[in-house]
PDB file of N, CA and C in Angstrom:
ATOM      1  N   UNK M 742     156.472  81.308  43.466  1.00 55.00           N
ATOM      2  CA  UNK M 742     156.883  82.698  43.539  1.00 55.00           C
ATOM      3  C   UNK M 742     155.691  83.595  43.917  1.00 55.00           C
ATOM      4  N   UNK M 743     154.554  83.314  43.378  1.00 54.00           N
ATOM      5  CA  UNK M 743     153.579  83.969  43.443  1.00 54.00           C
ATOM      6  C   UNK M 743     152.966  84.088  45.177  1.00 54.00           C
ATOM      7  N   UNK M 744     152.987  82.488  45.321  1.00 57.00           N
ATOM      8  CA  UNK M 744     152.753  82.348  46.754  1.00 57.00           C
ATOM      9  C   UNK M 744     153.673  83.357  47.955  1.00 57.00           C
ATOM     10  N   UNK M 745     154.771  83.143  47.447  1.00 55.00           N
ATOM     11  CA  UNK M 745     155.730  83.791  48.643  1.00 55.00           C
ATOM     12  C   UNK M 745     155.259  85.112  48.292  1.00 55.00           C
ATOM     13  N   UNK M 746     154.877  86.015  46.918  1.00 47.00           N
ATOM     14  CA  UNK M 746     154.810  87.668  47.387  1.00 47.00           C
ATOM     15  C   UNK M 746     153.059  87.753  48.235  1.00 47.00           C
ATOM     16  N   UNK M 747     152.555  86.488  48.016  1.00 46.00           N
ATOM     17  CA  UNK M 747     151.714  86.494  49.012  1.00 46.00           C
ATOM     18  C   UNK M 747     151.717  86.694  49.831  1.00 46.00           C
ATOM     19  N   UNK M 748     151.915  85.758  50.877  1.00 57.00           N
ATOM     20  CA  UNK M 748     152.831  85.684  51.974  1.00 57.00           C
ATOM     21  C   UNK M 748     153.271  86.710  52.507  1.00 57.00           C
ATOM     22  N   UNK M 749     154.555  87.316  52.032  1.00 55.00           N
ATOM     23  CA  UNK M 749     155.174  88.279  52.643  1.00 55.00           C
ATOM     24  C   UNK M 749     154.161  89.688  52.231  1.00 55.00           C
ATOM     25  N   UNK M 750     153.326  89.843  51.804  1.00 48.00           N
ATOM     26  CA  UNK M 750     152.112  91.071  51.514  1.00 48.00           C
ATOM     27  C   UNK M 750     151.654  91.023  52.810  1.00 48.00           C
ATOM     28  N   UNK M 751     150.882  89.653  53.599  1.00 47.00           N
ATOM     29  CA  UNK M 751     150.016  89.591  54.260  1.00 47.00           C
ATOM     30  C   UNK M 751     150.876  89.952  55.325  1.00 47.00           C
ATOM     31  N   UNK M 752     152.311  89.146  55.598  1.00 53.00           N
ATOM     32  CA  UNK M 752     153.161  89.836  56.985  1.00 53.00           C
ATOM     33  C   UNK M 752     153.307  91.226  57.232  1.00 53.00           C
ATOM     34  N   UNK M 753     153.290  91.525  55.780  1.00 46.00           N
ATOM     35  CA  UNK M 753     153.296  93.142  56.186  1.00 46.00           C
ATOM     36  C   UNK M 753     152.201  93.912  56.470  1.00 46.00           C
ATOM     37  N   UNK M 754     151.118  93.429  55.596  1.00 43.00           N
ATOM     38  CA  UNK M 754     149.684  93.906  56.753  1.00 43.00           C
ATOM     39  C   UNK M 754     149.655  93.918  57.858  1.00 43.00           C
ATOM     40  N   UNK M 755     149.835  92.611  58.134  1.00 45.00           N
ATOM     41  CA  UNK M 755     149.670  92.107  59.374  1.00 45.00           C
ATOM     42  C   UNK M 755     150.483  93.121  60.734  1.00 45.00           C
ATOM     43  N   UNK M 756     151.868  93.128  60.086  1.00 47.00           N
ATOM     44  CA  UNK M 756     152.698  93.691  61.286  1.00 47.00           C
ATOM     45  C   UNK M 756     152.180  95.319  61.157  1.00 47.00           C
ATOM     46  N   UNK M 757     152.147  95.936  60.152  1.00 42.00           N
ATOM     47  CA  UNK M 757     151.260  97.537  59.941  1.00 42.00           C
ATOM     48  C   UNK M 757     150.431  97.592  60.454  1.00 42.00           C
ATOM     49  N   UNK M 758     149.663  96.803  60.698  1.00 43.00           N
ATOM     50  CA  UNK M 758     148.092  96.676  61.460  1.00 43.00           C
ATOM     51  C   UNK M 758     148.691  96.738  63.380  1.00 43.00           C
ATOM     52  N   UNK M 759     149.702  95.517  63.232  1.00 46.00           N
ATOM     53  CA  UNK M 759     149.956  95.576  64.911  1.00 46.00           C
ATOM     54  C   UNK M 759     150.658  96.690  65.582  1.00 46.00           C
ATOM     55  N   UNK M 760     151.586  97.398  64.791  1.00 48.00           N
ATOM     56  CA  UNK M 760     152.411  98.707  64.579  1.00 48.00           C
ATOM     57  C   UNK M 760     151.433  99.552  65.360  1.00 48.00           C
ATOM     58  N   UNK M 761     150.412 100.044  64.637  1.00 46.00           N
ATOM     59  CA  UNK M 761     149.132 100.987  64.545  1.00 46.00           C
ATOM     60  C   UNK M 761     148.574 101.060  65.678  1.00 46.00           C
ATOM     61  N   UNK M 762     148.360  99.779  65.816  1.00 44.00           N
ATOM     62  CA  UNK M 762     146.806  99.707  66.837  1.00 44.00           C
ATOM     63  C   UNK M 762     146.711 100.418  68.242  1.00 44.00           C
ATOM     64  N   UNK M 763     147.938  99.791  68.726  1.00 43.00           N
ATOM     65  CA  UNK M 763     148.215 100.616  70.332  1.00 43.00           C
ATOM     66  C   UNK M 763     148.308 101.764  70.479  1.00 43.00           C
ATOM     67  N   UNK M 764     149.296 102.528  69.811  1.00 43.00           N
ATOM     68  CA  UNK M 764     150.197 103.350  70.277  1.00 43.00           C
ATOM     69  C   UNK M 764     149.372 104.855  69.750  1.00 43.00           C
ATOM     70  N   UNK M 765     148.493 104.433  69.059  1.00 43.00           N
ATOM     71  CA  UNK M 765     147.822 105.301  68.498  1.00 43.00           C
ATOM     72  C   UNK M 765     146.283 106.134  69.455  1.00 43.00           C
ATOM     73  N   UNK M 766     145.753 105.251  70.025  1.00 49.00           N
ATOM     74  CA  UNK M 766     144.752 105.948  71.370  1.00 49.00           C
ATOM     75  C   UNK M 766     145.672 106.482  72.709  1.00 49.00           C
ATOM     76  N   UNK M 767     147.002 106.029  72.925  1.00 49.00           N
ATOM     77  CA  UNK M 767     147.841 106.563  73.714  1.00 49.00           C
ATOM     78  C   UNK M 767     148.031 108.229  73.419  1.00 49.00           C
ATOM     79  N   UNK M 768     148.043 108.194  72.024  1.00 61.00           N
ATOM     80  CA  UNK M 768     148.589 109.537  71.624  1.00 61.00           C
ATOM     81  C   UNK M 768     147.761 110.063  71.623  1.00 61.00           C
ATOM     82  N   UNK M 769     146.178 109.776  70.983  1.00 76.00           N
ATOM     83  CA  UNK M 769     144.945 111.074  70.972  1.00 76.00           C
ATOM     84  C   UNK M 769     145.056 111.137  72.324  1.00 76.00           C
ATOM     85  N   UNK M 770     145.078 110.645  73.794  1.00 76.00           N
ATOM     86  CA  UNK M 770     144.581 110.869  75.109  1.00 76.00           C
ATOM     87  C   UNK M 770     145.521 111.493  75.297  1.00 76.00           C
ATOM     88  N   UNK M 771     146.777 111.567  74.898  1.00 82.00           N
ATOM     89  CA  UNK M 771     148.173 112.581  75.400  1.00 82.00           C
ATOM     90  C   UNK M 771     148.037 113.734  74.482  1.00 82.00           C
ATOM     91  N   UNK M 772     147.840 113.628  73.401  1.00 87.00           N
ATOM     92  CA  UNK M 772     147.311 114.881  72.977  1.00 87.00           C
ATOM     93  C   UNK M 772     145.921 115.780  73.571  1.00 87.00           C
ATOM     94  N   UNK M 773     145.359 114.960  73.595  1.00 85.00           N
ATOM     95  CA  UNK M 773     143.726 115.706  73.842  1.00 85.00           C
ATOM     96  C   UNK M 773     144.336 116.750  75.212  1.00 85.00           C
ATOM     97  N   UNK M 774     144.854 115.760  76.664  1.00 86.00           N
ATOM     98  CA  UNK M 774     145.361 116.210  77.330  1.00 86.00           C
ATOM     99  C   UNK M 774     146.176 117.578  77.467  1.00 86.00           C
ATOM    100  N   UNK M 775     147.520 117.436  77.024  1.00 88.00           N
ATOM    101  CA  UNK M 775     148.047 118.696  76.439  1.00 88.00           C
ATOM    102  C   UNK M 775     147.280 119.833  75.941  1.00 88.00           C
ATOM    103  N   UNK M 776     146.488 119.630  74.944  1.00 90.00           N
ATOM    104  CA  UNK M 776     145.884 120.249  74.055  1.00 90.00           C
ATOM    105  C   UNK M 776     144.738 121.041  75.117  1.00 90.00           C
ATOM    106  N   UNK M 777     144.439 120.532  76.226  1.00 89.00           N
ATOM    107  CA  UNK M 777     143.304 120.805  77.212  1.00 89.00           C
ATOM    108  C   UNK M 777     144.114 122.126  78.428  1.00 89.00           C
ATOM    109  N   UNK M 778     144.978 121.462  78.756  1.00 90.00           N
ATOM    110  CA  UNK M 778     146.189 122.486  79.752  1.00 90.00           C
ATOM    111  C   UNK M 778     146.657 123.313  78.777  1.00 90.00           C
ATOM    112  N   UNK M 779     146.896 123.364  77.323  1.00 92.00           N
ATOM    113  CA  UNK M 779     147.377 124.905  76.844  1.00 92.00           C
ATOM    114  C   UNK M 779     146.362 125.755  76.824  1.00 92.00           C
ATOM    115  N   UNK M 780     145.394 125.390  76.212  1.00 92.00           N
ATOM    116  CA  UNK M 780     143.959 126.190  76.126  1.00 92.00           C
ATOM    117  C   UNK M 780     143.657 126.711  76.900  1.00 92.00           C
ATOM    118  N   UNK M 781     144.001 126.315  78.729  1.00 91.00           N
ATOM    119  CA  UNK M 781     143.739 126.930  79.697  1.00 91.00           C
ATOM    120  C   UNK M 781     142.106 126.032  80.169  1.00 91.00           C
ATOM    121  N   UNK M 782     141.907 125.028  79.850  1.00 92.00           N
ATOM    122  CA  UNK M 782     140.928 124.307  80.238  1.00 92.00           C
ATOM    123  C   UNK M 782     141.034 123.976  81.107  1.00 92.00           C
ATOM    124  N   UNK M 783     142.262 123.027  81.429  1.00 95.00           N
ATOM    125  CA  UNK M 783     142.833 122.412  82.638  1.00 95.00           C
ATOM    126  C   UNK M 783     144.315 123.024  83.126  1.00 95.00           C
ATOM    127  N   UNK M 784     144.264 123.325  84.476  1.00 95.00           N
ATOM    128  CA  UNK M 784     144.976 123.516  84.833  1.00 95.00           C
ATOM    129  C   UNK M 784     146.481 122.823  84.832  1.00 95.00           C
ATOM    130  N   UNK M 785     147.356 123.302  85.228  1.00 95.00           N
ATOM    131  CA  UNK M 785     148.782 122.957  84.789  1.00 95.00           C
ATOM    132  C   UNK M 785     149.349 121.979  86.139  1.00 95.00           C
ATOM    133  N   UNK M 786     150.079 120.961  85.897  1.00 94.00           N
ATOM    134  CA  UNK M 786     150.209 119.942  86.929  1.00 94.00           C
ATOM    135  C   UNK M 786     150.869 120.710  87.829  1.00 94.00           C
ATOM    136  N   UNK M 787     151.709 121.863  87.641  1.00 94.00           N
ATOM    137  CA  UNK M 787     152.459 122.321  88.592  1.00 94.00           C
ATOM    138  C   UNK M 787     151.059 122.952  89.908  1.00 94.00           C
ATOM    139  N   UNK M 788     150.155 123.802  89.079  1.00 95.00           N
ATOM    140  CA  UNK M 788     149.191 124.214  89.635  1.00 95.00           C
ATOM    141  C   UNK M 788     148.423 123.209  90.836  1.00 95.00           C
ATOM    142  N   UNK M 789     148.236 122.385  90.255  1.00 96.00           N
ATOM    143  CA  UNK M 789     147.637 121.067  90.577  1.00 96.00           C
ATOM    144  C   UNK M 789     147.958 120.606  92.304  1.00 96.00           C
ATOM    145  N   UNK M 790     149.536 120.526  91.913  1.00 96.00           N
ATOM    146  CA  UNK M 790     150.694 119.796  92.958  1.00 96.00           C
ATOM    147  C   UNK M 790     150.716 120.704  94.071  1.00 96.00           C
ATOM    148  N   UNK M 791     150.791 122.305  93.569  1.00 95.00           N
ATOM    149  CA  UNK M 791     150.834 123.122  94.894  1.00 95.00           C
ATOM    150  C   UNK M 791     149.682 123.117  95.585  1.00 95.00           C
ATOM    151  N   UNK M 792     148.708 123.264  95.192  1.00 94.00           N
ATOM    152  CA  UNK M 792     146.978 123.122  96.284  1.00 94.00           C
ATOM    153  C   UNK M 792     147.462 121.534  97.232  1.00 94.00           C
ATOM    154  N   UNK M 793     147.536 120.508  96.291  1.00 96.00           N
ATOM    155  CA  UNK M 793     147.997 119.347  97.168  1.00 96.00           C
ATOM    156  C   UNK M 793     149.061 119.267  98.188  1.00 96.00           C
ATOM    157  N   UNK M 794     149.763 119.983  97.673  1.00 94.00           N
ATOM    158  CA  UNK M 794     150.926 120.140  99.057  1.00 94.00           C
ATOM    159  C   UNK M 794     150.367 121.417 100.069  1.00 94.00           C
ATOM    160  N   UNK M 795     149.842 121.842  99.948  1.00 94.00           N
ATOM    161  CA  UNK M 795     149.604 123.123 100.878  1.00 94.00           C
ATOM    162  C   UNK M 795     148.541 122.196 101.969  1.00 94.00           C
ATOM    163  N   UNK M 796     147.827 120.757 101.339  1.00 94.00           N
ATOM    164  CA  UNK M 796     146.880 120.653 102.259  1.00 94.00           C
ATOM    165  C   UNK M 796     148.166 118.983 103.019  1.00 94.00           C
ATOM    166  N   UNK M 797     148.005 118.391 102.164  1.00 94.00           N
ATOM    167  CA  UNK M 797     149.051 117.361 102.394  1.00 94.00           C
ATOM    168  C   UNK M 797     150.816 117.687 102.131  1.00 94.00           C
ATOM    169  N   UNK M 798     151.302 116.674 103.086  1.00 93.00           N
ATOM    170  CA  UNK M 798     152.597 116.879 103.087  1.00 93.00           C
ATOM    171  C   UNK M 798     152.934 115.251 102.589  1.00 93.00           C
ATOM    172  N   UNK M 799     154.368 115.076 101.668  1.00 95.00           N
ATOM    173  CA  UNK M 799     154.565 114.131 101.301  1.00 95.00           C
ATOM    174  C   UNK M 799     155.570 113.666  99.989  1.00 95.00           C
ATOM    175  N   UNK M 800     155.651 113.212  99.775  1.00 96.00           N
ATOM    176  CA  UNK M 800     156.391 112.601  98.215  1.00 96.00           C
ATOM    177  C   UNK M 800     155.173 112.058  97.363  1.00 96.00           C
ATOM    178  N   UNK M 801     155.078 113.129  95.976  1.00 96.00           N
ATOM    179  CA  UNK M 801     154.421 112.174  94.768  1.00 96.00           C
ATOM    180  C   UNK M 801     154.894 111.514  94.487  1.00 96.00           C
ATOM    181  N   UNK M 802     153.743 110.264  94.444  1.00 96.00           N
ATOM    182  CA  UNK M 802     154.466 108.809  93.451  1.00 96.00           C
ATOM    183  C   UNK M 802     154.378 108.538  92.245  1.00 96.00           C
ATOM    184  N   UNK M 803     152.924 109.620  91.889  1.00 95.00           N
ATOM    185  CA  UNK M 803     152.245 109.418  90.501  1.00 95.00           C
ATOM    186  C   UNK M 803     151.027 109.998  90.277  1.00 95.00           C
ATOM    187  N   UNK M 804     151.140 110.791  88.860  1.00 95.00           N
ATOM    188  CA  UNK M 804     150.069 111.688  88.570  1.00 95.00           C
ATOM    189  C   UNK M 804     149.118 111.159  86.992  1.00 95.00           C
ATOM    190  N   UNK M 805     148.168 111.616  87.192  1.00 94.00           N
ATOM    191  CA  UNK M 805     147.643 111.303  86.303  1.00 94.00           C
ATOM    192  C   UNK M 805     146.454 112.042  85.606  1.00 94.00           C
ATOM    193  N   UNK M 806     146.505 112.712  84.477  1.00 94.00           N
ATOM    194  CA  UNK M 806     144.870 113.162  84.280  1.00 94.00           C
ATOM    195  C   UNK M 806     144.308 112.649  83.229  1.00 94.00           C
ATOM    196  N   UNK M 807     142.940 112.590  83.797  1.00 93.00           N
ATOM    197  CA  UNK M 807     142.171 111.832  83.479  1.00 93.00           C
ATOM    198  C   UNK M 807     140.847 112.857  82.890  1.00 93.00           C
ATOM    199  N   UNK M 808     139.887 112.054  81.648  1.00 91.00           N
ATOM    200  CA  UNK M 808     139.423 112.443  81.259  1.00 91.00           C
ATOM    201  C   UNK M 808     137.977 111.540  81.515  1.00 91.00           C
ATOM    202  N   UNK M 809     137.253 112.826  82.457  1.00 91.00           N
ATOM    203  CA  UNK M 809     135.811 111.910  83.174  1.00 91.00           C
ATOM    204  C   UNK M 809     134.455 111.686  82.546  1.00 91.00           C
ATOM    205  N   UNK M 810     134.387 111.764  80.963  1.00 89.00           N
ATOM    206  CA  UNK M 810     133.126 112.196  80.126  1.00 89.00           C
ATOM    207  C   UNK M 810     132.917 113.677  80.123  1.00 89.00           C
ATOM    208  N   UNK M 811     134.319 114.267  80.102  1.00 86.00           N
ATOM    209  CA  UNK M 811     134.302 115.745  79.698  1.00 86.00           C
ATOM    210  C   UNK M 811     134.889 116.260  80.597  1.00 86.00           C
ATOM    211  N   UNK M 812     134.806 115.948  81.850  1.00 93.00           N
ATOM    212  CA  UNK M 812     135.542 116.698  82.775  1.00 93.00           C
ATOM    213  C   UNK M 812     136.567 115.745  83.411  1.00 93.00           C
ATOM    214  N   UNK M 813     137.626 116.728  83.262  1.00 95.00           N
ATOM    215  CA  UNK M 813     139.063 116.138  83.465  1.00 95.00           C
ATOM    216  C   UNK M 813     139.299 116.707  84.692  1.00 95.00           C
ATOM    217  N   UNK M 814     139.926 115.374  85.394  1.00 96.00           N
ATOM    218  CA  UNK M 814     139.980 114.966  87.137  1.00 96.00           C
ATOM    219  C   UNK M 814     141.666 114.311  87.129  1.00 96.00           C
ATOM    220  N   UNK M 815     142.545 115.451  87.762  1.00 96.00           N
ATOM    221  CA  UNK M 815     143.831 114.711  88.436  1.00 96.00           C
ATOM    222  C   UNK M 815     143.903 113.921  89.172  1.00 96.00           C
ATOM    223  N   UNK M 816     144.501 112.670  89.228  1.00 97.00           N
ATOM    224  CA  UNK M 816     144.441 111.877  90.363  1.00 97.00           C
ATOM    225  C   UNK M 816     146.177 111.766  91.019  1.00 97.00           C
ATOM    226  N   UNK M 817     146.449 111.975  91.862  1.00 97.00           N
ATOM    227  CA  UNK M 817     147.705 112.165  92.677  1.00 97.00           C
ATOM    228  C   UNK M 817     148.047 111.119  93.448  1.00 97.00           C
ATOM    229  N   UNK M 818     148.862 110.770  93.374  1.00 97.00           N
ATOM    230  CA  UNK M 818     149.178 109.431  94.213  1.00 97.00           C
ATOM    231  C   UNK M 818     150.546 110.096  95.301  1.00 97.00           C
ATOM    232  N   UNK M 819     150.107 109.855  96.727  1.00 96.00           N
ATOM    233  CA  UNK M 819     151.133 110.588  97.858  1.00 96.00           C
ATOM    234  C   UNK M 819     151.523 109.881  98.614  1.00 96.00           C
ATOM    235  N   UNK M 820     153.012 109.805  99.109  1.00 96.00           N
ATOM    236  CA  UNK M 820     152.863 108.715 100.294  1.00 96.00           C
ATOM    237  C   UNK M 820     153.336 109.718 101.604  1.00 96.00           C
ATOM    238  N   UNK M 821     152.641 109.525 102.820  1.00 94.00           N
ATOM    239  CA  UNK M 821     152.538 111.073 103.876  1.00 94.00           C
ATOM    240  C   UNK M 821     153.857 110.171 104.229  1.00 94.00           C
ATOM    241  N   UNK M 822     154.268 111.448 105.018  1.00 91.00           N
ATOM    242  CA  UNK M 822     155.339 111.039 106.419  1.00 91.00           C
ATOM    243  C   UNK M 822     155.550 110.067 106.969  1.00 91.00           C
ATOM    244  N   UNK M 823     153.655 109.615 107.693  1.00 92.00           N
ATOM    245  CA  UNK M 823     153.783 108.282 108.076  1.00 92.00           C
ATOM    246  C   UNK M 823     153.287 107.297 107.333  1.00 92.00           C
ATOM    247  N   UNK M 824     153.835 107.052 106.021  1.00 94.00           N
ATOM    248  CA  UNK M 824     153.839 105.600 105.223  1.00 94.00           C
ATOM    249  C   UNK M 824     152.472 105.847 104.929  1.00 94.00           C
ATOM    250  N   UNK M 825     151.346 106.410 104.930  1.00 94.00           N
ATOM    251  CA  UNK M 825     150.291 106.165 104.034  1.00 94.00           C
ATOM    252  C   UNK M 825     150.434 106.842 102.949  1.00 94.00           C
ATOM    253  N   UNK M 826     149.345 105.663 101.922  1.00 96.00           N
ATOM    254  CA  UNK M 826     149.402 106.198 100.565  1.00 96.00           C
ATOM    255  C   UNK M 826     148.208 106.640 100.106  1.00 96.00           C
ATOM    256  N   UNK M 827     147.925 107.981  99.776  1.00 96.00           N
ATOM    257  CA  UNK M 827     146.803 108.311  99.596  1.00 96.00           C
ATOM    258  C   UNK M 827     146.228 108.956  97.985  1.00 96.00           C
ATOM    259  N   UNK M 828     145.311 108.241  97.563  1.00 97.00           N
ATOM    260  CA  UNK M 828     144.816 108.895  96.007  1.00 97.00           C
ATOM    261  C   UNK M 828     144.080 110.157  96.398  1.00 97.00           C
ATOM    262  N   UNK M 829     144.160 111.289  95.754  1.00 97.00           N
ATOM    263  CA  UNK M 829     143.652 112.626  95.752  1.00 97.00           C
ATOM    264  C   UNK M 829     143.005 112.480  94.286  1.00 97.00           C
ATOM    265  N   UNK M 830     142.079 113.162  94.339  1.00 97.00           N
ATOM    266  CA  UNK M 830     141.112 113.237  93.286  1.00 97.00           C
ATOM    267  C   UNK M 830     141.171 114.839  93.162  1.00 97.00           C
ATOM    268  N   UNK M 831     141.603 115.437  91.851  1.00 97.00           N
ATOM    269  CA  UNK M 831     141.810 117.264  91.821  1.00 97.00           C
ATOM    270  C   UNK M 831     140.577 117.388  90.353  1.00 97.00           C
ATOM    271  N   UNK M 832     140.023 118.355  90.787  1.00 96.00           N
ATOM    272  CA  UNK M 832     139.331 118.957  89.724  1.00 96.00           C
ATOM    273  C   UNK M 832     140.257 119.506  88.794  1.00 96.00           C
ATOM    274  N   UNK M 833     140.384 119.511  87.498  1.00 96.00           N
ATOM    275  CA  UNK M 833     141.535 120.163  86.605  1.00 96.00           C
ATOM    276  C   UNK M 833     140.911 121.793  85.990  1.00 96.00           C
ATOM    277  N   UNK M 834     139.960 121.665  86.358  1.00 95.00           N
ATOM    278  CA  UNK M 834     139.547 122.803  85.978  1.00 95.00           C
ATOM    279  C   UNK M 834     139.713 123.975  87.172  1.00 95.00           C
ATOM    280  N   UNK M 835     139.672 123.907  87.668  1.00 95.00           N
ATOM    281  CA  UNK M 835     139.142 124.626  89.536  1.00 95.00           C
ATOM    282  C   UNK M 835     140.742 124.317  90.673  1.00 95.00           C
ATOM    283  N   UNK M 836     140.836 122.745  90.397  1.00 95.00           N
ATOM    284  CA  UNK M 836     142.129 122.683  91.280  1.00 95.00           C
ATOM    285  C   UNK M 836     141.704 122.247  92.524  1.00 95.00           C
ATOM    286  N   UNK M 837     140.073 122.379  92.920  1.00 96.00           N
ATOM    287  CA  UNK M 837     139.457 122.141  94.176  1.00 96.00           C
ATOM    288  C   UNK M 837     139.563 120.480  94.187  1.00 96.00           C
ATOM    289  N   UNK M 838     140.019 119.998  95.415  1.00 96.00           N
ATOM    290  CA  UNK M 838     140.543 118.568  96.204  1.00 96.00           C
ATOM    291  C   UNK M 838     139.166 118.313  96.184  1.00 96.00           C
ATOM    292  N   UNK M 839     138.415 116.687  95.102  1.00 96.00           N
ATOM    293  CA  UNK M 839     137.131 116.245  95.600  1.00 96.00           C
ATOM    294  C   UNK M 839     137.299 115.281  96.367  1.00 96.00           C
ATOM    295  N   UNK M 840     138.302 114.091  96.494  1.00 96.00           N
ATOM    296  CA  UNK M 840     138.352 112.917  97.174  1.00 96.00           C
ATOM    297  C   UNK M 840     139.628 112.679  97.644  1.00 96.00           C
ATOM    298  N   UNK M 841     139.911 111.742  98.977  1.00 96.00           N
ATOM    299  CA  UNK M 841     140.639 111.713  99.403  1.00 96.00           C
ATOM    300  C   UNK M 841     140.711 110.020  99.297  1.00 96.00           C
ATOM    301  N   UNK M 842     141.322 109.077  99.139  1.00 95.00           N
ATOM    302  CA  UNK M 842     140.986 107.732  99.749  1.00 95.00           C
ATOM    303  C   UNK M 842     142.453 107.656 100.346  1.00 95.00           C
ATOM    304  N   UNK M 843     142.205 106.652 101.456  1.00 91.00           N
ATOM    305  CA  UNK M 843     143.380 106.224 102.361  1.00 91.00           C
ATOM    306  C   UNK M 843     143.549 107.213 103.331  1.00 91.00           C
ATOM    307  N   UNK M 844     142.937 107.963 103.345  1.00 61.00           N
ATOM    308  CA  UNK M 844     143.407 109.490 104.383  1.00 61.00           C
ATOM    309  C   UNK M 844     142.754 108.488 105.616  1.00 61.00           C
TER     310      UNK M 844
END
């Protein structure tokens, strides 16, 4: 008897521990994020998307911001007219386009 509330103690560590582990740095980086665009730190994805379309034309595939050792950098994923797919690199602060790859 003793053994089994063993046992089932440690499964439940065990699975509390695996519960935890992931889902939990997902959320400080989605928070921090958020928490960065209300403050007015970083600009707002909508903000973001219009500078990119005014220079490129295209369908987003996928956005992302990113946090660069303090300075947070959008990365835009576009596919143009003619089938290229190009990563844009956006300053989140400024909105100013630093990199282009695939162009």
């Amino acid at each position: 008897m003793r053994r089994q509330f063993l046992r089932m103690g440690l499964s439940c560590l065990v699975a509390l521990l695996l519960l935890g582990a992931g889902p939990v740095r997902a959320d400080s980086d989605q928070d921090r994020a958020r928490a960065a665009v209300e403050s007015g730190e970083v600009k707002p994805l909508g903000a973001i998307l219009k500078a990119v379309r005014q220079r490129y034309k295209g369908q987003v595939l996928d956005t992302q911001l990113l946090d660069m050792g303090g300075r947070w950098i959008y990365r835009v994923r576009l596919l143009t007219k003619d089938g290229k797919a190009l990563d844009i690199g956006v300053d989140g602060r400024s909105g100013q386009i630093l990199d282009v790859q695939g162009d």
